[in-house]
C-alpha atoms as a printed R data frame, in Angstrom:
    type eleno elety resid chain resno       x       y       z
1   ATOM     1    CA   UNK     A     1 -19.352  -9.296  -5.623
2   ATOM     2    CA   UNK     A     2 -21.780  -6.367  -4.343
3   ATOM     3    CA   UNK     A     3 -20.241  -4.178  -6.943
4   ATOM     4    CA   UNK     A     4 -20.889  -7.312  -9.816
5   ATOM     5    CA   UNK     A     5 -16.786  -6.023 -10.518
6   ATOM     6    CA   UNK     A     6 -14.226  -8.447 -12.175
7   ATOM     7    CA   UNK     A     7 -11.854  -9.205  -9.699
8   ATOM     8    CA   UNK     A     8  -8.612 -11.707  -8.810
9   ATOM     9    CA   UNK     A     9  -7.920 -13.432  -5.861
10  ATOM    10    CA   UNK     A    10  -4.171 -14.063  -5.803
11  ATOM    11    CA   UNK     A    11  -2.549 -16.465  -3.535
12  ATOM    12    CA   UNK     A    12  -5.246 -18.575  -2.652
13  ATOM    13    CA   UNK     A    13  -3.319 -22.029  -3.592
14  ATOM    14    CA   UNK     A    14  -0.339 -20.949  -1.125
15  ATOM    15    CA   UNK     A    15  -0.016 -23.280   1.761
16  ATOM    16    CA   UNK     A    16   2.953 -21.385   3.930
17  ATOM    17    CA   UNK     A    17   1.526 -17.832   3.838
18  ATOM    18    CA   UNK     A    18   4.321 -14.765   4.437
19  ATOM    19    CA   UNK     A    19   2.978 -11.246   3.348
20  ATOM    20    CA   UNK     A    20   6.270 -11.231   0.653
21  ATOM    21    CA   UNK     A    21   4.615 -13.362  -1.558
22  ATOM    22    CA   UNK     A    22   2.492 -10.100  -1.987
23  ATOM    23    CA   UNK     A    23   5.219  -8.818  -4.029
24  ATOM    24    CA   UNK     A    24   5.597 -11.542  -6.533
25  ATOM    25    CA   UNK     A    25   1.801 -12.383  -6.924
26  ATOM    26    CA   UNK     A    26   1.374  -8.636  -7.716
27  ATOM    27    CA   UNK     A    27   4.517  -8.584 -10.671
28  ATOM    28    CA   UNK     A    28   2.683 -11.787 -11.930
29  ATOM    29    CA   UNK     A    29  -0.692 -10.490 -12.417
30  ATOM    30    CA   UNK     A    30   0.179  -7.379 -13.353
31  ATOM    31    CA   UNK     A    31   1.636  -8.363 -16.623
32  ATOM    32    CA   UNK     A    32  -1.546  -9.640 -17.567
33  ATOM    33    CA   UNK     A    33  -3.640  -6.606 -16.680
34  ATOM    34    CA   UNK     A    34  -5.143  -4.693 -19.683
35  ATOM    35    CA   UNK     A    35  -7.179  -2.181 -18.243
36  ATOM    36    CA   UNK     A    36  -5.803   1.764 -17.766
37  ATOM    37    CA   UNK     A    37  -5.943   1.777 -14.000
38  ATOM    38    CA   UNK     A    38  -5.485  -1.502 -11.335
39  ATOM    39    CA   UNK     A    39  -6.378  -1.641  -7.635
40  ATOM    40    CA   UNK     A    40  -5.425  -3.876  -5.211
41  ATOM    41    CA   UNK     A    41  -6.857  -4.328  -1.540
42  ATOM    42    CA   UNK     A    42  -6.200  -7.119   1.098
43  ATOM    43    CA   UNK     A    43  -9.005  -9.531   0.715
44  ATOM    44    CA   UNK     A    44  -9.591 -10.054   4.214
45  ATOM    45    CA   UNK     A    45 -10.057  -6.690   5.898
46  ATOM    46    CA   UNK     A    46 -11.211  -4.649   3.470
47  ATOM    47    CA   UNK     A    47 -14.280  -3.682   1.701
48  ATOM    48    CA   UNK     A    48 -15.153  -1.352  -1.214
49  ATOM    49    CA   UNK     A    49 -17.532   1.016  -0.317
50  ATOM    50    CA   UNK     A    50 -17.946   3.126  -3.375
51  ATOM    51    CA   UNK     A    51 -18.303   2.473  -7.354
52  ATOM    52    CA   UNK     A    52 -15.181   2.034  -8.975
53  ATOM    53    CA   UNK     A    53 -15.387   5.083 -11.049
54  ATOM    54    CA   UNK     A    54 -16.071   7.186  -7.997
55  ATOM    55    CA   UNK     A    55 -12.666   5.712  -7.011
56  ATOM    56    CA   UNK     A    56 -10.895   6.211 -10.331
57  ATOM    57    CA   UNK     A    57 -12.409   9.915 -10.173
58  ATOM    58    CA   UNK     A    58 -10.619  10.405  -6.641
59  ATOM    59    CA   UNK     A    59  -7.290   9.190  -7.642
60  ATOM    60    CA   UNK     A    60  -7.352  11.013 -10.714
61  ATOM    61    CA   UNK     A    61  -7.285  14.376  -8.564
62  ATOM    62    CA   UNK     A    62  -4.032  13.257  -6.982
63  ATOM    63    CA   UNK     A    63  -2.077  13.872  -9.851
64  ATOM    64    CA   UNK     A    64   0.373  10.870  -9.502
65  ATOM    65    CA   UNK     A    65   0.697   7.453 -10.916
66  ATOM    66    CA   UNK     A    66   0.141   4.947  -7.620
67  ATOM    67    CA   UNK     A    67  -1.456   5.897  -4.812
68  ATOM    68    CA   UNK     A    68  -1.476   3.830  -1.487
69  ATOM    69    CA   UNK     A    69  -3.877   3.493   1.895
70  ATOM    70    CA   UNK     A    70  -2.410   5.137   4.700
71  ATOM    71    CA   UNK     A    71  -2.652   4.710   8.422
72  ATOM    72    CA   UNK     A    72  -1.730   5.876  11.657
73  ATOM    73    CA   UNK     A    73   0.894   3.138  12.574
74  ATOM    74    CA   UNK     A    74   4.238   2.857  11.331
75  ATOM    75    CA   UNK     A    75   4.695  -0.877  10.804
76  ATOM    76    CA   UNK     A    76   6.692  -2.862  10.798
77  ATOM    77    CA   UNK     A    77   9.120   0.213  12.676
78  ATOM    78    CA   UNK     A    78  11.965   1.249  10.758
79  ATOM    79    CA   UNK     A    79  13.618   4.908  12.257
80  ATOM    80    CA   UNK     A    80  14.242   6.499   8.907
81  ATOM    81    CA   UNK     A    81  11.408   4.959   7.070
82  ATOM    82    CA   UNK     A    82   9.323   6.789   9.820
83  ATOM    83    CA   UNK     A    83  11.276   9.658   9.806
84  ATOM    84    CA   UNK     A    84  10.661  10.334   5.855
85  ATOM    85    CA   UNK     A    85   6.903   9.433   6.046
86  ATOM    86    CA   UNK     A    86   6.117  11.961   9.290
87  ATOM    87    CA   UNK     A    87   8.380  14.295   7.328
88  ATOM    88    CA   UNK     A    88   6.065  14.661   3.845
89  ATOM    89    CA   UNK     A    89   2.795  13.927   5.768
90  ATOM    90    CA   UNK     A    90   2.881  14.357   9.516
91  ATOM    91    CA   UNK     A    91   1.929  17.943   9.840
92  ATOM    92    CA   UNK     A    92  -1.436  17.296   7.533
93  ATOM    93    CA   UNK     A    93  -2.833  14.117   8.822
94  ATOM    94    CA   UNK     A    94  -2.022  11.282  11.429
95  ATOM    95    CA   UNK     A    95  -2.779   8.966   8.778
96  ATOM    96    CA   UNK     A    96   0.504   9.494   7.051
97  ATOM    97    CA   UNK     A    97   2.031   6.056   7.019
98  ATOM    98    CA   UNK     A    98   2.093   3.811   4.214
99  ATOM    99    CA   UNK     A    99  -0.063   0.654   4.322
100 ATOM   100    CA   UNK     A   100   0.394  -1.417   1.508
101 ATOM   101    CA   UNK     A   101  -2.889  -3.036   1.867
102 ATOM   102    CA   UNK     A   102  -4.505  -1.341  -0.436
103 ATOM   103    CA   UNK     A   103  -3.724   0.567  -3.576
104 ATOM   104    CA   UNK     A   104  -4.894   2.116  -7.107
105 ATOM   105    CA   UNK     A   105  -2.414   3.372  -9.546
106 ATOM   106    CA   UNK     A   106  -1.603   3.868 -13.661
107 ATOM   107    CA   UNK     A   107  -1.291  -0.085 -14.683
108 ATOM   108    CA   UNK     A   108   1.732   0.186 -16.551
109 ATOM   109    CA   UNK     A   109   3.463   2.549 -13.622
110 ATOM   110    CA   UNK     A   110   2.375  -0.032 -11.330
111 ATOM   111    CA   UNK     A   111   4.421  -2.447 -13.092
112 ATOM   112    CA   UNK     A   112   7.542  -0.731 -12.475
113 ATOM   113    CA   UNK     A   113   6.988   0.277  -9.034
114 ATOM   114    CA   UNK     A   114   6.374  -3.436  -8.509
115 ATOM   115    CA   UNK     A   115   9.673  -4.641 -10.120
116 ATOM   116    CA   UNK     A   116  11.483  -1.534  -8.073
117 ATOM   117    CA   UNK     A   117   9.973  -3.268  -5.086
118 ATOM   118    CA   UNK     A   118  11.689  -6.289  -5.561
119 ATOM   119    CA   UNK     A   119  15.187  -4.278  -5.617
120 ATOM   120    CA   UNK     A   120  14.315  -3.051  -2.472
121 ATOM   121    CA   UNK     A   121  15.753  -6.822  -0.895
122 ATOM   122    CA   UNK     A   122  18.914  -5.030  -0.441
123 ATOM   123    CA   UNK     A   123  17.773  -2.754   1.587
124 ATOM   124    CA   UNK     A   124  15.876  -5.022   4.110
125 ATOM   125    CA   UNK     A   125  19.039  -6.966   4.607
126 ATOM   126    CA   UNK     A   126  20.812  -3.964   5.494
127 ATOM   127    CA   UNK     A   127  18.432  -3.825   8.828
128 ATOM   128    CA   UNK     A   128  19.403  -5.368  11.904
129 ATOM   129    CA   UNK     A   129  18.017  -9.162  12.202
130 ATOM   130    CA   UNK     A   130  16.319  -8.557  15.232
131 ATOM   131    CA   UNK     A   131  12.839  -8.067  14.421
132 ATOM   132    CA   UNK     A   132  11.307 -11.286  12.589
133 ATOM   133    CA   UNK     A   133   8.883  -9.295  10.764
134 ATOM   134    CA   UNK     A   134  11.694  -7.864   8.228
135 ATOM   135    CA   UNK     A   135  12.544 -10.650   6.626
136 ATOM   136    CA   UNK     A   136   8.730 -11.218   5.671
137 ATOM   137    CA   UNK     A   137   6.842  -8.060   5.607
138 ATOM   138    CA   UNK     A   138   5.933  -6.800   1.923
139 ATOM   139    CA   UNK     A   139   5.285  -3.699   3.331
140 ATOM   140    CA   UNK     A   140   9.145  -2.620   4.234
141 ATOM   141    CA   UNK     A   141   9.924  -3.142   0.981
142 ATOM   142    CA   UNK     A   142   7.135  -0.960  -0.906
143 ATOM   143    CA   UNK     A   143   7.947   1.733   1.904
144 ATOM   144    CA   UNK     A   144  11.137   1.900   0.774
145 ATOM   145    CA   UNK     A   145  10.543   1.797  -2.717
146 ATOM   146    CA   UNK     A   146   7.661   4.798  -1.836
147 ATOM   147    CA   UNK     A   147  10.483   6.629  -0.236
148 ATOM   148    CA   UNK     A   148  12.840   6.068  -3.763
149 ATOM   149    CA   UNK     A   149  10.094   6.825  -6.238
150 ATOM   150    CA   UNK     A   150   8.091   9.616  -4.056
151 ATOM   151    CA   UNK     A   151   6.300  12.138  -5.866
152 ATOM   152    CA   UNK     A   152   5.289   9.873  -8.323
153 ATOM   153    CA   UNK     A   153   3.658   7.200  -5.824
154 ATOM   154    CA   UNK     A   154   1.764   8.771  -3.192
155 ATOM   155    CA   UNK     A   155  -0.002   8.009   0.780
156 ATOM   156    CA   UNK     A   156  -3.697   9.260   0.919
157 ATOM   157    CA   UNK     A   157  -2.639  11.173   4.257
158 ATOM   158    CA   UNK     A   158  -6.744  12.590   3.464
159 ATOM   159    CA   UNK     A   159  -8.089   9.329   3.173
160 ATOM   160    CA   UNK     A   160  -9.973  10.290   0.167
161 ATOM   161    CA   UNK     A   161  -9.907   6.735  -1.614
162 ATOM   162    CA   UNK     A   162  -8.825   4.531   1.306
163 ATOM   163    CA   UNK     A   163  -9.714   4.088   5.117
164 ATOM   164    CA   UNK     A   164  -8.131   1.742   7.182
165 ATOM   165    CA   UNK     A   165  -9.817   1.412  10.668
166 ATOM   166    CA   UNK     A   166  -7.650  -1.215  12.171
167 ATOM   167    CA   UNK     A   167  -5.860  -0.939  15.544
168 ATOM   168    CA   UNK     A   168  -7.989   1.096  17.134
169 ATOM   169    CA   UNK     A   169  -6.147   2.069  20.303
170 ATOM   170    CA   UNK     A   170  -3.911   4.487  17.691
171 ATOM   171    CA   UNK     A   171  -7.285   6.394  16.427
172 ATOM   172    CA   UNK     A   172  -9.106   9.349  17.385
173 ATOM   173    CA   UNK     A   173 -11.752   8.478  20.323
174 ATOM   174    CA   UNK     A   174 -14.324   9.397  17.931
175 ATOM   175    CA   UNK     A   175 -12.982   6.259  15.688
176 ATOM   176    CA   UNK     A   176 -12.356   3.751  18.737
């Protein structure tokens, strides 16, 4: 609203939230976006704090089709999902896990990656069921889809579009 931008608010009419339903609000809207480039942030812990063509400008200079937030904390904890991510990203930045939380990419790019993230079901049920947050969490399934599509979808381990501040405990002291 501060920015007077057109935005969506997807899922608002869902009664029994799970973070999944992410996946499938995303496909849906996507197919109806018309515009060159599409962001999407978390409605309730996030703010924009920056035009949007400063923010096109900024992803533009990654070079890559669909760029995501990153943060600190691996979540929820897969071995080889944080194995891969400190691999590409650890030695630049401790912000080199994927959040998907918060995004900008190529629209029509976006629209694959989304549809690929939806294959990714298969590899979720391949985890052990011990940890309730698998069977929910959107973000397991775009991390591995990030792993299968990486270079062309990216983390900003700089945190030149995104900053996530949340769980402070894991930041710099300067940050807590």
């Amino acid at each position: 609203d501060f920015w007077q931008y057109p935005y969506t608010v997807l899922g608002r009419e869902i009664p029994e939230w799970e973070n999944k339903i992410k996946i499938e609000l995303t496909q849906d809207f996507l197919a109806s976006v018309r515009t060159k480039y599409v962001l999407g942030i978390d409605s309730f812990d996030a703010i924009v704090l920056r035009p949007i063509t400063g923010i096109i400008e900024q992803f533009e200079k990654t070079k890559t089709n669909l760029l995501f937030n990153a943060t600190v904390i691996d979540y929820p904890f897969v071995q080889r999902l944080f194995d891969y991510q400190t691999n590409l990203f650890g030695s630049q930045s401790i912000y080199h896990f994927l959040n998907a939380g918060a995004w900008i990419g190529k629209t029509d790019y976006c629209r694959y990656f989304f549809d690929d993230v939806v294959t990714m079901e298969s590899e979720v049920v391949k985890l052990p069921d011990d940890n309730p947050h698998y069977a929910v969490s959107e973000q397991l399934r775009v991390q591995f889809a990030f792993c299968k599509n990486y270079p062309s979808v990216l983390i900003d381990w700089g945190c030149d579009v995104f900053q996530v501040l949340h769980s402070p405990k894991h930041y710099p002291e300067e940050f807590q």
